[in-house]
Amino acid sequence: MPVIHFFEEDITYKLKNKTLVRQWITQTILAEGYQLKELNYIFCSDAYLLQINQQYLNHDTYTDIVTFDNSDTEKVIIGDIFISIERIRENAAKFNTSETDELHRVIIHGVLHLLGYKDKTATAKQKMTQKEDLYLNRRSF
């Protein structure tokens, strides 16, 4: 049975519409031809995510998301996605969007990484943004 969990680390944050968000994530994964086994979202602070970034990726920068692919089977999703709620709030203001829309964009961004999409080049980033927009527009809530 596929599962999606939401956790908090060093902050208090309650995700709204958890059931609908889970359904949306699952539909996205299925639409891309993958199977969901387990996905953990960990909402945290900038400082916590910076520590993860430094420890596991050797990056000394703040970021909104770090995604770990834990699957060893092709087309099967097992992963951990860390999201800085502080960075979400800051980016929502910066990009003139709601915190909910920014959070959902980052939530699906992490899924897209697990589905094999990259964002290191301009072309890859453009494709990633197109996919984010596609799946954001498919939300029914």
PDB file of C-alpha atoms in Angstrom, residues 33-130:
ATOM      1  CA  GLY A  33       4.148   6.005 -15.312  1.00  0.00           C
ATOM      2  CA  TYR A  34       5.693   5.380 -11.897  1.00  0.00           C
ATOM      3  CA  GLN A  35       4.533   3.467  -8.839  1.00  0.00           C
ATOM      4  CA  LEU A  36       4.480   5.062  -5.384  1.00  0.00           C
ATOM      5  CA  LYS A  37       5.754   2.961  -2.524  1.00  0.00           C
ATOM      6  CA  GLU A  38       6.727   5.472   0.180  1.00  0.00           C
ATOM      7  CA  LEU A  39       7.277   9.210   0.277  1.00  0.00           C
ATOM      8  CA  ASN A  40       8.177  11.227   3.358  1.00  0.00           C
ATOM      9  CA  TYR A  41       7.944  15.013   3.477  1.00  0.00           C
ATOM     10  CA  ILE A  42       9.844  16.650   6.297  1.00  0.00           C
ATOM     11  CA  PHE A  43       8.986  20.308   6.901  1.00  0.00           C
ATOM     12  CA  CYS A  44      11.796  22.149   8.667  1.00  0.00           C
ATOM     13  CA  SER A  45      13.643  25.438   9.182  1.00  0.00           C
ATOM     14  CA  ASP A  46      16.293  27.058   6.985  1.00  0.00           C
ATOM     15  CA  ALA A  47      18.976  26.124   9.529  1.00  0.00           C
ATOM     16  CA  TYR A  48      17.921  22.465   9.597  1.00  0.00           C
ATOM     17  CA  LEU A  49      17.865  22.197   5.806  1.00  0.00           C
ATOM     18  CA  LEU A  50      21.218  23.992   5.527  1.00  0.00           C
ATOM     19  CA  GLN A  51      22.692  21.351   7.831  1.00  0.00           C
ATOM     20  CA  ILE A  52      21.227  18.563   5.624  1.00  0.00           C
ATOM     21  CA  ASN A  53      22.607  20.319   2.534  1.00  0.00           C
ATOM     22  CA  GLN A  54      26.070  20.595   4.070  1.00  0.00           C
ATOM     23  CA  GLN A  55      26.193  17.106   5.569  1.00  0.00           C
ATOM     24  CA  TYR A  56      24.858  15.066   2.652  1.00  0.00           C
ATOM     25  CA  LEU A  57      25.437  17.178  -0.462  1.00  0.00           C
ATOM     26  CA  ASN A  58      28.472  19.284   0.499  1.00  0.00           C
ATOM     27  CA  HIS A  59      26.529  22.435  -0.437  1.00  0.00           C
ATOM     28  CA  ASP A  60      26.917  25.404   1.881  1.00  0.00           C
ATOM     29  CA  THR A  61      23.828  27.251   0.686  1.00  0.00           C
ATOM     30  CA  TYR A  62      20.268  27.794   1.795  1.00  0.00           C
ATOM     31  CA  THR A  63      17.657  26.070  -0.318  1.00  0.00           C
ATOM     32  CA  ASP A  64      13.938  25.424  -0.240  1.00  0.00           C
ATOM     33  CA  ILE A  65      14.173  21.659  -0.859  1.00  0.00           C
ATOM     34  CA  VAL A  66      16.473  18.667  -0.679  1.00  0.00           C
ATOM     35  CA  THR A  67      15.277  15.393  -2.202  1.00  0.00           C
ATOM     36  CA  PHE A  68      16.666  11.946  -1.460  1.00  0.00           C
ATOM     37  CA  ASP A  69      15.812   9.072  -3.792  1.00  0.00           C
ATOM     38  CA  ASN A  70      15.834   5.894  -1.690  1.00  0.00           C
ATOM     39  CA  SER A  71      14.546   3.516  -4.362  1.00  0.00           C
ATOM     40  CA  ASP A  72      16.704   0.878  -5.947  1.00  0.00           C
ATOM     41  CA  THR A  73      13.936  -0.228  -8.317  1.00  0.00           C
ATOM     42  CA  GLU A  74      13.274   1.535 -11.598  1.00  0.00           C
ATOM     43  CA  LYS A  75       9.912   3.333 -11.833  1.00  0.00           C
ATOM     44  CA  VAL A  76       9.254   2.902  -8.085  1.00  0.00           C
ATOM     45  CA  ILE A  77       9.155   5.973  -5.845  1.00  0.00           C
ATOM     46  CA  ILE A  78      10.664   5.736  -2.371  1.00  0.00           C
ATOM     47  CA  GLY A  79      12.037   9.016  -1.088  1.00  0.00           C
ATOM     48  CA  ASP A  80      12.518  11.667   1.554  1.00  0.00           C
ATOM     49  CA  ILE A  81      11.872  15.305   0.714  1.00  0.00           C
ATOM     50  CA  PHE A  82      12.992  18.035   3.126  1.00  0.00           C
ATOM     51  CA  ILE A  83      11.329  21.437   2.693  1.00  0.00           C
ATOM     52  CA  SER A  84      12.223  24.678   4.465  1.00  0.00           C
ATOM     53  CA  ILE A  85       9.001  26.432   5.418  1.00  0.00           C
ATOM     54  CA  GLU A  86      10.978  29.640   6.054  1.00  0.00           C
ATOM     55  CA  ARG A  87      12.289  29.561   2.475  1.00  0.00           C
ATOM     56  CA  ILE A  88       8.769  28.825   1.154  1.00  0.00           C
ATOM     57  CA  ARG A  89       7.411  31.904   2.923  1.00  0.00           C
ATOM     58  CA  GLU A  90      10.268  34.078   1.712  1.00  0.00           C
ATOM     59  CA  ASN A  91       9.967  32.839  -1.882  1.00  0.00           C
ATOM     60  CA  ALA A  92       6.188  33.273  -1.895  1.00  0.00           C
ATOM     61  CA  ALA A  93       6.685  36.955  -1.075  1.00  0.00           C
ATOM     62  CA  LYS A  94       9.577  37.258  -3.550  1.00  0.00           C
ATOM     63  CA  PHE A  95       7.601  35.679  -6.418  1.00  0.00           C
ATOM     64  CA  ASN A  96       4.301  37.351  -5.439  1.00  0.00           C
ATOM     65  CA  THR A  97       2.403  34.100  -4.969  1.00  0.00           C
ATOM     66  CA  SER A  98       0.550  32.530  -2.059  1.00  0.00           C
ATOM     67  CA  GLU A  99       2.425  30.438   0.469  1.00  0.00           C
ATOM     68  CA  THR A 100       0.163  27.494  -0.396  1.00  0.00           C
ATOM     69  CA  ASP A 101       0.938  27.715  -4.119  1.00  0.00           C
ATOM     70  CA  GLU A 102       4.663  28.047  -3.445  1.00  0.00           C
ATOM     71  CA  LEU A 103       4.588  25.084  -1.066  1.00  0.00           C
ATOM     72  CA  HIS A 104       2.680  22.983  -3.590  1.00  0.00           C
ATOM     73  CA  ARG A 105       5.155  23.947  -6.327  1.00  0.00           C
ATOM     74  CA  VAL A 106       8.043  22.793  -4.147  1.00  0.00           C
ATOM     75  CA  ILE A 107       6.193  19.635  -3.069  1.00  0.00           C
ATOM     76  CA  ILE A 108       5.701  18.640  -6.712  1.00  0.00           C
ATOM     77  CA  HIS A 109       9.230  19.806  -7.608  1.00  0.00           C
ATOM     78  CA  GLY A 110      10.607  17.168  -5.239  1.00  0.00           C
ATOM     79  CA  VAL A 111       8.379  14.513  -6.805  1.00  0.00           C
ATOM     80  CA  LEU A 112       9.572  15.523 -10.271  1.00  0.00           C
ATOM     81  CA  HIS A 113      13.181  15.033  -9.159  1.00  0.00           C
ATOM     82  CA  LEU A 114      12.263  11.513  -8.030  1.00  0.00           C
ATOM     83  CA  LEU A 115      10.661  10.983 -11.444  1.00  0.00           C
ATOM     84  CA  GLY A 116      13.989  11.801 -13.091  1.00  0.00           C
ATOM     85  CA  TYR A 117      13.557  15.461 -13.983  1.00  0.00           C
ATOM     86  CA  LYS A 118      16.604  17.682 -13.480  1.00  0.00           C
ATOM     87  CA  ASP A 119      17.047  21.447 -13.120  1.00  0.00           C
ATOM     88  CA  LYS A 120      20.771  22.120 -13.469  1.00  0.00           C
ATOM     89  CA  THR A 121      20.721  23.478 -17.041  1.00  0.00           C
ATOM     90  CA  ALA A 122      18.490  26.177 -18.529  1.00  0.00           C
ATOM     91  CA  THR A 123      16.738  23.641 -20.779  1.00  0.00           C
ATOM     92  CA  ALA A 124      16.199  21.145 -17.956  1.00  0.00           C
ATOM     93  CA  LYS A 125      14.971  23.911 -15.655  1.00  0.00           C
ATOM     94  CA  GLN A 126      12.477  25.074 -18.297  1.00  0.00           C
ATOM     95  CA  LYS A 127      11.140  21.505 -18.661  1.00  0.00           C
ATOM     96  CA  MET A 128      10.902  21.187 -14.858  1.00  0.00           C
ATOM     97  CA  THR A 129       8.942  24.446 -14.592  1.00  0.00           C
ATOM     98  CA  GLN A 130       6.587  23.324 -17.383  1.00  0.00           C
TER      99      GLN A 130
END
